[in-house]
PDB file of C-alpha atoms and ligand atoms in Angstrom:
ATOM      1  CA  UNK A 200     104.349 109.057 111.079  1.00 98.00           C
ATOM      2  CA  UNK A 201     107.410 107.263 112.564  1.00 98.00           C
ATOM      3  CA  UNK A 202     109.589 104.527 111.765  1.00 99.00           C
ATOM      4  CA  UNK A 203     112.811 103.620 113.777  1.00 99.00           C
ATOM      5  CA  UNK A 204     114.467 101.575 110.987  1.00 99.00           C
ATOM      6  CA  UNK A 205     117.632  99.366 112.556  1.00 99.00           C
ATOM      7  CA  UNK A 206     120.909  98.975 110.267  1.00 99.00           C
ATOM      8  CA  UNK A 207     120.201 101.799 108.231  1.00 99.00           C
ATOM      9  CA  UNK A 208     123.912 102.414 107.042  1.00 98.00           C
ATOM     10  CA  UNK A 209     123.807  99.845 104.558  1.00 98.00           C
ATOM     11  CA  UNK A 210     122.380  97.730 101.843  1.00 98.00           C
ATOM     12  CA  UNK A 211     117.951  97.071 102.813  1.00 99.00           C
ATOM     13  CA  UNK A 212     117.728  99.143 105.271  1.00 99.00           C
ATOM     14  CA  UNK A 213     118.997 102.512 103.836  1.00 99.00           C
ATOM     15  CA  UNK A 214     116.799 101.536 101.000  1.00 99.00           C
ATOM     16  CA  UNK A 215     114.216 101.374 103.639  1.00 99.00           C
ATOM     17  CA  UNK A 216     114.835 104.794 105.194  1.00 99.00           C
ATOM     18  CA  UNK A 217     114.855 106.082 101.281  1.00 98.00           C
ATOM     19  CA  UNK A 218     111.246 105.242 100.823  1.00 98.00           C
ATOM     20  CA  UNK A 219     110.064 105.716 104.167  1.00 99.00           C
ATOM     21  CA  UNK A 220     111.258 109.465 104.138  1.00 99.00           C
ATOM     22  CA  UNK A 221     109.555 109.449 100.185  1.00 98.00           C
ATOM     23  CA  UNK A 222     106.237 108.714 102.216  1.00 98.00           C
ATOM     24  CA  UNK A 223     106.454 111.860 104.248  1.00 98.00           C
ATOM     25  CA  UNK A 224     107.853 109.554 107.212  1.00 98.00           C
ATOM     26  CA  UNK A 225     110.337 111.166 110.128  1.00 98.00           C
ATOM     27  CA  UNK A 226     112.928 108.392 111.027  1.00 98.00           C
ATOM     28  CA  UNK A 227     115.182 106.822 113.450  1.00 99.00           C
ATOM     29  CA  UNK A 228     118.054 105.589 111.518  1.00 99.00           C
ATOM     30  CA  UNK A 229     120.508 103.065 113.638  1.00 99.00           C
ATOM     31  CA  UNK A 230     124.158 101.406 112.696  1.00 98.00           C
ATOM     32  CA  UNK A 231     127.119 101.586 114.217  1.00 98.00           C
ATOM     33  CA  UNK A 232     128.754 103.489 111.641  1.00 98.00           C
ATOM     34  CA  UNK A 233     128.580 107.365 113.047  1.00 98.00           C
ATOM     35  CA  UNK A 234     129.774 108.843 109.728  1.00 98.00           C
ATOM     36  CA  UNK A 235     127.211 107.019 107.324  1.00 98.00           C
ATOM     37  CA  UNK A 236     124.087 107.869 109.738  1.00 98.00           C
ATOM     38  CA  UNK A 237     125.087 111.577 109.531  1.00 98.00           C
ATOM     39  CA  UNK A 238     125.722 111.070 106.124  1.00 98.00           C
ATOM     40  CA  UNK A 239     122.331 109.435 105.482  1.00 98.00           C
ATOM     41  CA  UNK A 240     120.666 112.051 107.597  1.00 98.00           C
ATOM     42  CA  UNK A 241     121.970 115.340 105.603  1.00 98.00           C
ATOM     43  CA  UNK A 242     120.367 113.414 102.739  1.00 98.00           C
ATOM     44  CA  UNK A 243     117.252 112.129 103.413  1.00 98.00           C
ATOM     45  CA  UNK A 244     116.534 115.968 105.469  1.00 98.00           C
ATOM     46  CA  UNK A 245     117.708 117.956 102.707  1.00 98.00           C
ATOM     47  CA  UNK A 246     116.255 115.615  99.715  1.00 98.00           C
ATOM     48  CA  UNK A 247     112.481 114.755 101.791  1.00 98.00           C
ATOM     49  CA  UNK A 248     112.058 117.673 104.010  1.00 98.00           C
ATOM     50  CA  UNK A 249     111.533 115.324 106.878  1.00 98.00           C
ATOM     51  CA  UNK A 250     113.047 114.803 110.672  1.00 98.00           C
ATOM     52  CA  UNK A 251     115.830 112.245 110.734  1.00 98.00           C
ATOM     53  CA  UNK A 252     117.097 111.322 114.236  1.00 98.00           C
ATOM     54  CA  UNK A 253     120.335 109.244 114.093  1.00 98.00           C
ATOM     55  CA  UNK A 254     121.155 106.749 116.905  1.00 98.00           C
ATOM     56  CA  UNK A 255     124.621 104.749 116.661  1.00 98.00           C
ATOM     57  CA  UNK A 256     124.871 101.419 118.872  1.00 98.00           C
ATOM     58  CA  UNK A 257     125.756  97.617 118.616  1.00 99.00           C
ATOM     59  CA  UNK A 258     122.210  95.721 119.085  1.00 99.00           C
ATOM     60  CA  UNK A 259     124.489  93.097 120.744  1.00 99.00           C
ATOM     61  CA  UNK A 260     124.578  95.200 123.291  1.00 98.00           C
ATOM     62  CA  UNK A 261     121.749  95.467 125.285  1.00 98.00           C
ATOM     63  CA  UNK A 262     122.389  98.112 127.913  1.00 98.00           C
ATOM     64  CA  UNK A 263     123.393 100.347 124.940  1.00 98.00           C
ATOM     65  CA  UNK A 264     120.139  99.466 122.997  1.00 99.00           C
ATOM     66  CA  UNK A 265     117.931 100.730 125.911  1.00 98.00           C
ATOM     67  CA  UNK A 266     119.712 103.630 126.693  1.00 98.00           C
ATOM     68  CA  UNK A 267     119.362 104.532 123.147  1.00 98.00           C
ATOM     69  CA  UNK A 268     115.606 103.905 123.149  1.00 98.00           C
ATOM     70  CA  UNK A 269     115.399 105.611 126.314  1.00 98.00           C
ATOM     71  CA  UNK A 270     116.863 108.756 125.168  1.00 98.00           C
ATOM     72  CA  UNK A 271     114.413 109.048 122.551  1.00 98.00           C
ATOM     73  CA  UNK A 272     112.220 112.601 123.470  1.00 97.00           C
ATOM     74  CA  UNK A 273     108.840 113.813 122.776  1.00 93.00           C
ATOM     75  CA  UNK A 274     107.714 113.021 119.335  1.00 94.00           C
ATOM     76  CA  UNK A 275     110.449 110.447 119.213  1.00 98.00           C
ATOM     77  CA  UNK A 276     108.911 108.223 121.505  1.00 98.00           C
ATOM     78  CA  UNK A 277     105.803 108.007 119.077  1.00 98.00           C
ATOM     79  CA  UNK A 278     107.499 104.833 117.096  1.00 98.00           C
ATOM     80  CA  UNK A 279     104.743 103.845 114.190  1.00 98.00           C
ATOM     81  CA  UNK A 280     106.659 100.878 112.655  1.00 99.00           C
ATOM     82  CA  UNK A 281     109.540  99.521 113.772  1.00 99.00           C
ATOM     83  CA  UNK A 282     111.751  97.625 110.798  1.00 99.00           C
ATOM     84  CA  UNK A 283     113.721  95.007 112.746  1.00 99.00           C
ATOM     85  CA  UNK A 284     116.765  94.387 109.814  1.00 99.00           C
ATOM     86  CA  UNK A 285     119.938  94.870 111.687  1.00 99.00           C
ATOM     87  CA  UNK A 286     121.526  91.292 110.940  1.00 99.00           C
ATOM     88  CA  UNK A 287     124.545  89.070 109.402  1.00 98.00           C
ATOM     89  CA  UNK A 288     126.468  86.142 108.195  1.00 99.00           C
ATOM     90  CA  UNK A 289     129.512  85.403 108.996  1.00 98.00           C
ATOM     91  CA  UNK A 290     131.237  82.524 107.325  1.00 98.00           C
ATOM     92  CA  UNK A 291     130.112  79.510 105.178  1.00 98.00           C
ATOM     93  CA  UNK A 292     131.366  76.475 106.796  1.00 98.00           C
ATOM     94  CA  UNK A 293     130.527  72.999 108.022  1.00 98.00           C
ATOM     95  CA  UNK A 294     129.393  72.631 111.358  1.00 98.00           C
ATOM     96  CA  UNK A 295     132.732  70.809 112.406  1.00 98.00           C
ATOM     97  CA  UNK A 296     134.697  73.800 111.144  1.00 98.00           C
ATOM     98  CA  UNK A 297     132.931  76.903 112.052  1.00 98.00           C
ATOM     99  CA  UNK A 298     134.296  79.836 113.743  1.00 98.00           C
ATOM    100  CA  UNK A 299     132.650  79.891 117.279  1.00 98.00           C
ATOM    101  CA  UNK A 300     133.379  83.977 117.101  1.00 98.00           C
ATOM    102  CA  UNK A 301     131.611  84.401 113.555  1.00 98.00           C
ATOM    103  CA  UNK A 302     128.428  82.059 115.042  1.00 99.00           C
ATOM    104  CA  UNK A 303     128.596  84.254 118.108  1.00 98.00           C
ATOM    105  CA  UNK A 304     128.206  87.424 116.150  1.00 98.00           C
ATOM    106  CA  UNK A 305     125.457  86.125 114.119  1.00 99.00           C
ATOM    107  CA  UNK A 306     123.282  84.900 117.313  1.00 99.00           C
ATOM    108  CA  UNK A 307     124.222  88.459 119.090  1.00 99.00           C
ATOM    109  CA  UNK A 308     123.152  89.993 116.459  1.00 99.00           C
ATOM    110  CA  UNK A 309     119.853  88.471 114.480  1.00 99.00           C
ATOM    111  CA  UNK A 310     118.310  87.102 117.270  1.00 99.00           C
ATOM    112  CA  UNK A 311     119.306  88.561 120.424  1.00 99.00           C
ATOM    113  CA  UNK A 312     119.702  92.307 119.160  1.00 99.00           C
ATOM    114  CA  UNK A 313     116.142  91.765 117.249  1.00 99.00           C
ATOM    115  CA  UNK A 314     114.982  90.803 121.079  1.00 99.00           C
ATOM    116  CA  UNK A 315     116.738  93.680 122.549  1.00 99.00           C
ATOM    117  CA  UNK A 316     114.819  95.734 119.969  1.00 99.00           C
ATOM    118  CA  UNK A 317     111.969  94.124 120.207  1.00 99.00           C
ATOM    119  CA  UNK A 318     111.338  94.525 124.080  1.00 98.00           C
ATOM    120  CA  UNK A 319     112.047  98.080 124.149  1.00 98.00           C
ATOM    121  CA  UNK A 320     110.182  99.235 121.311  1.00 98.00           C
ATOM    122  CA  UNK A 321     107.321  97.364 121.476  1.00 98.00           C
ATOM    123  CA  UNK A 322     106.707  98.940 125.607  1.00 98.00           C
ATOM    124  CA  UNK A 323     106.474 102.233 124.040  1.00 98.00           C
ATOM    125  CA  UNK A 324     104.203 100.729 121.276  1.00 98.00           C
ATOM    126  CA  UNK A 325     102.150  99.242 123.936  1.00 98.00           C
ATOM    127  CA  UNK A 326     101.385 102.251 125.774  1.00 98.00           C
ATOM    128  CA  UNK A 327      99.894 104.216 122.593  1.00 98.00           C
ATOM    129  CA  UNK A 328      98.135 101.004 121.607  1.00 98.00           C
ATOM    130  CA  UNK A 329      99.438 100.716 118.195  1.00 98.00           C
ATOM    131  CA  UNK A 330     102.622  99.822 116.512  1.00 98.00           C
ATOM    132  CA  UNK A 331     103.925  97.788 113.365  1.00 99.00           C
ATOM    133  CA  UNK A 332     107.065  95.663 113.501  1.00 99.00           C
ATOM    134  CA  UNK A 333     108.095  94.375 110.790  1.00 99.00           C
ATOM    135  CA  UNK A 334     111.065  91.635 111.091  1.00 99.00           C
ATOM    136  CA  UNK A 335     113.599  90.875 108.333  1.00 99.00           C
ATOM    137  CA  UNK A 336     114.212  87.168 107.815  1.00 99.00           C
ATOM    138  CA  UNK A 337     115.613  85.055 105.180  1.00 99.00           C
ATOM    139  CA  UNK A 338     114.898  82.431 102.852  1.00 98.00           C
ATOM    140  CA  UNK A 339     117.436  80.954 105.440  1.00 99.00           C
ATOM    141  CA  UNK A 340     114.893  81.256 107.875  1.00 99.00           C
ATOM    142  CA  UNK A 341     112.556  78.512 105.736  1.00 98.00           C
ATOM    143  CA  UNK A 342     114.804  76.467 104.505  1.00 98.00           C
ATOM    144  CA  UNK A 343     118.155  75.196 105.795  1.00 98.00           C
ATOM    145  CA  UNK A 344     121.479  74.767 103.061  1.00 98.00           C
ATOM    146  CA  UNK A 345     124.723  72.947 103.140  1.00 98.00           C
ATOM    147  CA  UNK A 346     127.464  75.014 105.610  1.00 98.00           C
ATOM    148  CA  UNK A 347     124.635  77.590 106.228  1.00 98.00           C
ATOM    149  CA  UNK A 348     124.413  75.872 109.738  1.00 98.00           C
ATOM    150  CA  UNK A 349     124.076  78.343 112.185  1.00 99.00           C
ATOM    151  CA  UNK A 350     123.046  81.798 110.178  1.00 99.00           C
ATOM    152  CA  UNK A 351     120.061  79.451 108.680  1.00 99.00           C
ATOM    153  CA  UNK A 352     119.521  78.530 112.566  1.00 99.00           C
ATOM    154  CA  UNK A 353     119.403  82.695 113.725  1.00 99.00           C
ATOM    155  CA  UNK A 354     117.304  82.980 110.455  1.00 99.00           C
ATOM    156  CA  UNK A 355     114.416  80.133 111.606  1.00 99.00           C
ATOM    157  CA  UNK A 356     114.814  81.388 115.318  1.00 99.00           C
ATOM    158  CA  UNK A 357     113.569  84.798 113.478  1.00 99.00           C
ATOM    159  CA  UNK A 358     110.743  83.106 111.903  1.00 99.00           C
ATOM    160  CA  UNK A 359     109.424  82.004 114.999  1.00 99.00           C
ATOM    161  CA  UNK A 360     109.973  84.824 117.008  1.00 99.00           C
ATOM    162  CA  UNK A 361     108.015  86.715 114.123  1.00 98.00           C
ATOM    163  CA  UNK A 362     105.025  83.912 114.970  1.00 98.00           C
ATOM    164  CA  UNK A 363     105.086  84.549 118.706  1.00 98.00           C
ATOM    165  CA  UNK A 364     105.561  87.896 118.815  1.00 98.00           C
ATOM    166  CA  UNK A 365     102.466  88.321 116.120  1.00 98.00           C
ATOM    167  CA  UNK A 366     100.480  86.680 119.453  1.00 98.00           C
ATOM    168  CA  UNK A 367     101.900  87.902 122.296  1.00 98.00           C
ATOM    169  CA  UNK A 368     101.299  91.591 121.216  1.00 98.00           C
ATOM    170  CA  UNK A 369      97.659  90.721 119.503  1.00 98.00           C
ATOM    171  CA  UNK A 370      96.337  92.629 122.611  1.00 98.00           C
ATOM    172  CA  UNK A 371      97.802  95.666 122.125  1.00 98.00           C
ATOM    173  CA  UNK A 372      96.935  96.311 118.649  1.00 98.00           C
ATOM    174  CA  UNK A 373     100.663  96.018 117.222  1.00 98.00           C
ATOM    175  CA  UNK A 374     100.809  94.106 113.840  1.00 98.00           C
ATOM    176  CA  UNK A 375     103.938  92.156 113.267  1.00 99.00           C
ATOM    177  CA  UNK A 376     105.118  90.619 110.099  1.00 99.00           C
ATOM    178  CA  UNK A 377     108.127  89.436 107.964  1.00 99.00           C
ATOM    179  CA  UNK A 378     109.869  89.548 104.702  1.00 98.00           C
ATOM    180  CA  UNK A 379     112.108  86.914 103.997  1.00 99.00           C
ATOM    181  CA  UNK A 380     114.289  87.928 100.926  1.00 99.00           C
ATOM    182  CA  UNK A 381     116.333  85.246  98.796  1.00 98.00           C
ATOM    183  CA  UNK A 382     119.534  86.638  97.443  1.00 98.00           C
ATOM    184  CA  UNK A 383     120.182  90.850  96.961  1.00 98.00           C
ATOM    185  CA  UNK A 384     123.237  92.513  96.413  1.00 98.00           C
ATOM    186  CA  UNK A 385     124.285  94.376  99.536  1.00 98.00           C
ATOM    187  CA  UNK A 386     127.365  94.596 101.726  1.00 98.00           C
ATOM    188  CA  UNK A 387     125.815  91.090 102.879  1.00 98.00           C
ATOM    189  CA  UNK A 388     128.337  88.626 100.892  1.00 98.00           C
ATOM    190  CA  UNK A 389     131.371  91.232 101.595  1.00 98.00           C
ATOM    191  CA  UNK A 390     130.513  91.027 105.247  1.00 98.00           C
ATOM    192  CA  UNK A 391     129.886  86.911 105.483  1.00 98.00           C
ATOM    193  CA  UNK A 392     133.290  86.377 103.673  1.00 98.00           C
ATOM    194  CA  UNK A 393     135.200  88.861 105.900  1.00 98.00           C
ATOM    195  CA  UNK A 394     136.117  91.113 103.542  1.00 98.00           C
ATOM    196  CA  UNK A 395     136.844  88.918 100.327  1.00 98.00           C
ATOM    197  CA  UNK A 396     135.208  90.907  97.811  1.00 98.00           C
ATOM    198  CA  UNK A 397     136.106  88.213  95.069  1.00 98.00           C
ATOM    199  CA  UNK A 398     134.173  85.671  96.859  1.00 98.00           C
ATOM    200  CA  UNK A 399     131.499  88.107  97.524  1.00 98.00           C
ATOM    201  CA  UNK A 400     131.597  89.141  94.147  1.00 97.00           C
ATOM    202  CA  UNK A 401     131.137  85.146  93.058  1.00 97.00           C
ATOM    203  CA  UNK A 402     127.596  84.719  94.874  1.00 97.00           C
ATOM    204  CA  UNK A 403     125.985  87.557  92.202  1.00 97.00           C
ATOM    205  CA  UNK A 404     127.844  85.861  89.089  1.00 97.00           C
ATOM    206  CA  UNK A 405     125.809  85.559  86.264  1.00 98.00           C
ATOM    207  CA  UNK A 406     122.665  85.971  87.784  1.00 97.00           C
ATOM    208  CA  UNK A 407     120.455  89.409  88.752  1.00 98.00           C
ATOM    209  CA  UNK A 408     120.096  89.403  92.128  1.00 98.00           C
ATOM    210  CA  UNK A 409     117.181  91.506  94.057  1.00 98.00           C
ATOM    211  CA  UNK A 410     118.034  95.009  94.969  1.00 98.00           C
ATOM    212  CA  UNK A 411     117.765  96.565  98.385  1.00 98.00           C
ATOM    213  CA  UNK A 412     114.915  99.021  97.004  1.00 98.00           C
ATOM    214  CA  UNK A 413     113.210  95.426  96.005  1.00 98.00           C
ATOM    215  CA  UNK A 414     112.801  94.764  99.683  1.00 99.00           C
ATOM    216  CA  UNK A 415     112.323  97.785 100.999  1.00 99.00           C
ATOM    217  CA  UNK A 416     109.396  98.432  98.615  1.00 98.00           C
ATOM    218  CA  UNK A 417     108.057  95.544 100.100  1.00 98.00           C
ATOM    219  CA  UNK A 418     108.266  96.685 103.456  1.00 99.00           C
ATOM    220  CA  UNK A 419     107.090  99.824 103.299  1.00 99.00           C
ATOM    221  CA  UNK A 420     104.079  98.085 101.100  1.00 98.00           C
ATOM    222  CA  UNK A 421     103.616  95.534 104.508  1.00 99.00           C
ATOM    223  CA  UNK A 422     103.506  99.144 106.601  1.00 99.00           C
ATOM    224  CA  UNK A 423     101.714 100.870 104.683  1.00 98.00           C
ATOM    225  CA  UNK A 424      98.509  98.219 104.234  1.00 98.00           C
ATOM    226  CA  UNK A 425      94.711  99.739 105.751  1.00 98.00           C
ATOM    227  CA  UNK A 426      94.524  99.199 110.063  1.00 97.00           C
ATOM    228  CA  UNK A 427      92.489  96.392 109.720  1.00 98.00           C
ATOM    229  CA  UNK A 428      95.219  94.304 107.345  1.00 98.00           C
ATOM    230  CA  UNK A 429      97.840  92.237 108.271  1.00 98.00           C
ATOM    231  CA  UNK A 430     100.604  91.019 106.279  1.00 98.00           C
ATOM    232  CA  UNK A 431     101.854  87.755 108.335  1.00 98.00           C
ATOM    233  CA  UNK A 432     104.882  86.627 106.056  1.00 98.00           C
ATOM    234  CA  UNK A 433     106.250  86.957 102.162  1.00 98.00           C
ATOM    235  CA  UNK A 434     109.241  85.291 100.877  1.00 98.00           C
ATOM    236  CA  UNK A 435     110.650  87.579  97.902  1.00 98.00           C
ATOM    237  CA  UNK A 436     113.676  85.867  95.641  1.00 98.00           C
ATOM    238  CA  UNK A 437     115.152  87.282  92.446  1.00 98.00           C
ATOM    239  CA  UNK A 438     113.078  85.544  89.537  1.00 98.00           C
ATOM    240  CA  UNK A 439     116.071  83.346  88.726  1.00 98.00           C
ATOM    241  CA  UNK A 440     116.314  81.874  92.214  1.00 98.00           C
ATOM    242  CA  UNK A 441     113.812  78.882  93.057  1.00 98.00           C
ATOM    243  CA  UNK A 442     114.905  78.071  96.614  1.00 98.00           C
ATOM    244  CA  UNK A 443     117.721  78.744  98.757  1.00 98.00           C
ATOM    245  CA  UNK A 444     120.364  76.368  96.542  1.00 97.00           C
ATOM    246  CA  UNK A 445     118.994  76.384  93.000  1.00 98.00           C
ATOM    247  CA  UNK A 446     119.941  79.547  91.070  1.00 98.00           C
ATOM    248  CA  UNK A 447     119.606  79.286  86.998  1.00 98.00           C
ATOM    249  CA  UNK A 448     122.863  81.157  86.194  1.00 97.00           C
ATOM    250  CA  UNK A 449     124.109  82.586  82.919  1.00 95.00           C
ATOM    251  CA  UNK A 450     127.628  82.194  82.095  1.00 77.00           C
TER     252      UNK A 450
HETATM  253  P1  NDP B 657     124.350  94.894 104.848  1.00 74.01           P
HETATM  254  O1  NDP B 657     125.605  94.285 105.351  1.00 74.01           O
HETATM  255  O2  NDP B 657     124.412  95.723 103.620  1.00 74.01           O
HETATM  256  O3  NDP B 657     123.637  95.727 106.015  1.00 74.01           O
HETATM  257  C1  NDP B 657     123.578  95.228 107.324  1.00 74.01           C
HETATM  258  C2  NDP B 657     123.181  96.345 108.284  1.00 74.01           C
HETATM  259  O4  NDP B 657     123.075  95.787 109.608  1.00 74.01           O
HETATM  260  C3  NDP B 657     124.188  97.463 108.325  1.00 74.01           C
HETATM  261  O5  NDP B 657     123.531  98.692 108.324  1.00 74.01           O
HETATM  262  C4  NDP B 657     124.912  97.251 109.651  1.00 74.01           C
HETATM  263  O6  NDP B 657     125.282  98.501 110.197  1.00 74.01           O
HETATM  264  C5  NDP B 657     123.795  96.617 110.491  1.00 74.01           C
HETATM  265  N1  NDP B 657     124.346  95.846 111.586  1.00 74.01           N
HETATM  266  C6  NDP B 657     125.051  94.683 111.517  1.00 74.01           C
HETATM  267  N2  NDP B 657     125.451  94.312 112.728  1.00 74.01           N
HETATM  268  C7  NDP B 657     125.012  95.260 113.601  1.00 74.01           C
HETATM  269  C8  NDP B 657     125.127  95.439 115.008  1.00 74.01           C
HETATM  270  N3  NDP B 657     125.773  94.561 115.788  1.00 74.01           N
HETATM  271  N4  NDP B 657     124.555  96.525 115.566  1.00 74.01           N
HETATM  272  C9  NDP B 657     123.903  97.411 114.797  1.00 74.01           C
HETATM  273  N5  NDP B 657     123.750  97.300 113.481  1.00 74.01           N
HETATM  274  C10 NDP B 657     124.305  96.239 112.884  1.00 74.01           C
HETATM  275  O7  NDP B 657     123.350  93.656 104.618  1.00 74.01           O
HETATM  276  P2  NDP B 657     121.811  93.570 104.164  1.00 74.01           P
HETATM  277  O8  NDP B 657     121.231  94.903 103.916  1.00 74.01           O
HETATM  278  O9  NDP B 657     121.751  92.560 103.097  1.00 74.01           O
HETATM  279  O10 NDP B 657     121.198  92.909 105.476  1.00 74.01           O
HETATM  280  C11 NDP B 657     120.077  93.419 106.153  1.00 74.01           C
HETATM  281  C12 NDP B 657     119.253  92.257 106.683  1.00 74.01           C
HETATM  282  O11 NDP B 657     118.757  91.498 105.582  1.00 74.01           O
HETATM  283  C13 NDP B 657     120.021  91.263 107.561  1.00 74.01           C
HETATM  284  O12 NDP B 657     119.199  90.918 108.656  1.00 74.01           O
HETATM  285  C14 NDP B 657     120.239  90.057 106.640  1.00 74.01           C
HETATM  286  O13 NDP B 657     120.361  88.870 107.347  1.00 74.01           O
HETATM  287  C15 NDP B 657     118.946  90.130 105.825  1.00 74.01           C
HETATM  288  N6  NDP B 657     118.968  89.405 104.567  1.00 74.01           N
HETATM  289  C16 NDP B 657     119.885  89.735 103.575  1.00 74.01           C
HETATM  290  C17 NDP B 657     119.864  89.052 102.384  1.00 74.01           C
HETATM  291  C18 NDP B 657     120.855  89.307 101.293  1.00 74.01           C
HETATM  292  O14 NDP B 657     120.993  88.443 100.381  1.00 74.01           O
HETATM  293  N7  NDP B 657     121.539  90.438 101.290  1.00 74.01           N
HETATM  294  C19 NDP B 657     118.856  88.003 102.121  1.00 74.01           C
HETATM  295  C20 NDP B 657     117.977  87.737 103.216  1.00 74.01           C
HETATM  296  C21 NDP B 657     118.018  88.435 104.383  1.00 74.01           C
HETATM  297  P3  NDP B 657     126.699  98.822 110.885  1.00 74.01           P
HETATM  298  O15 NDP B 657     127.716  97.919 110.267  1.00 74.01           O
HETATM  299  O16 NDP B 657     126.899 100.285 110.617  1.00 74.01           O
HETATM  300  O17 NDP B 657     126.459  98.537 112.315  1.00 74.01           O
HETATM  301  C1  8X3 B 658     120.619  85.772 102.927  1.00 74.01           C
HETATM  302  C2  8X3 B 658     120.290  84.877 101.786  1.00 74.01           C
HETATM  303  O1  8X3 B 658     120.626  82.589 100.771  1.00 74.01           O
HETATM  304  O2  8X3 B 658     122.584  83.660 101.727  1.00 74.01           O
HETATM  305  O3  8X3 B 658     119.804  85.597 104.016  1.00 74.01           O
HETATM  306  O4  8X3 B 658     120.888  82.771 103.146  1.00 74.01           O
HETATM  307  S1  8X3 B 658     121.137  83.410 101.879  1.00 74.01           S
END
């Protein structure tokens, strides 16, 4: 088995490549951090005895995400699940203030870069008449919050897409489903507040957040579910989190 896994270098979906290569899986890991896919590559080879095929590109890009799926060879091409997580926020700000750059970057990335994906993948999944693609959303993708504007926006046009794609590839046998995590403790906060790792640090305070090995046992549970099953959607949150804005917080 096979699963191309994008924006593997950091945080859910290295914890995805962790348990997919536990479960005997080969891999395509993607980023665009060269040093940490080689990295993750001597590990999960050496630690799992498996294949690990490293592919560095900017999803934004779409010429340079289908000449990466195009150079895929032989048993490459044979892509059994396809983990769409590649994604970001950048900034926290009212609509009248935003940063048109940081809401450019988040639509690039979450929802055209999951299309990009999406189209090439899915042709080779077509022509073998089976696939999985499994799309990471958001509780931002159910539920809209104060400044979260746009990434809440990317987030719900992810939910949908999840919905049509689910029909448009019924035909060819490809299941397609989503997990939309509430808060876990990545690189996510350090990335939305452009570096600030005090006000990263804040959003965790006094609380325990998910872990990336949270969601990426629940992937690999949605992947891993008899032919015949298909898990349409879960929203996963940290116990202490009710919806998107009301956290119980110790201090
Ligand atoms: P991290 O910042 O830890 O990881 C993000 C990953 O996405 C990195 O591997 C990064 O790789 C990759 N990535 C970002 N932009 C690009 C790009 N343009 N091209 C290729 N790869 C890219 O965050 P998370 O693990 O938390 O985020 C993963 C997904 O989970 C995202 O879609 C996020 O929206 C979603 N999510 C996160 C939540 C959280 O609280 N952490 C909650 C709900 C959803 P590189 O920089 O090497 O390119
Ligand atoms: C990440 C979780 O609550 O910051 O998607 O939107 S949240």
């Amino acid at each position: 088995m096979l699963a191309l896994i994008t924006g593997a270098t950091s945080g859910i979906g290295k914890s995805c490549a962790h348990i997919f290569a536990r479960h005997a899986y080969n891999l395509v890991v993607t980023g665009r951090r060269q040093d940490r896919l080689n990295d993750l590559k001597k590990e999960l080879e050496e630690t799992y005895k498996i294949k690990v095929l490293t592919l560095c590109f900017d999803v934004r890009k779409q010429t340079e995400v289908d000449a990466a799926v195009a150079s895929l060879l032989d048993d490459y091409r044979n892509i059994d699940v396809l983990v769409n997580n590649a994604g970001l926020a950048a900034g926290l700000a009212p609509i009248q203030d935003g940063e048109t750059d940081d809401w450019e970057r988040m639509i690039d990335t979450n929802v055209k870069g999951l299309l990009y994906m999406t189209k090439a993948v899915s042709q080779l999944m077509i022509a073998r008449k089976r696939g999985h693609i499994i799309n990471v959303g958001s509780i931002a993708g159910k539920e809209v919050y104060a400044n979260g504007n746009v990434y809440c926006a990317t987030k719900h046009a992810v939910d949908a897409l999840n919905k049509g794609m689910r029909i448009d590839l019924l035909p060819h046998h490809i299941r397609v489903s989503a997990v939309n995590p509430g808060m876990v403790e990545t690189e996510f906060s350090l990335v939305r507040f452009h570096g600030d790792e005090q006000r990263a640090k804040q959003v965790y305070a006094g609380i325990q957040p998910l872990t990336p090995d949270d969601i990426a046992e629940t992937v690999f549970w949605i992947a891993s579910r008899p032919a015949h099953v298909n898990i349409n959607d879960i929203v996963i949150m940290p116990a202490v989190q009710a919806n998107a804005t009301t956290v119980l917080r110790q201090n």
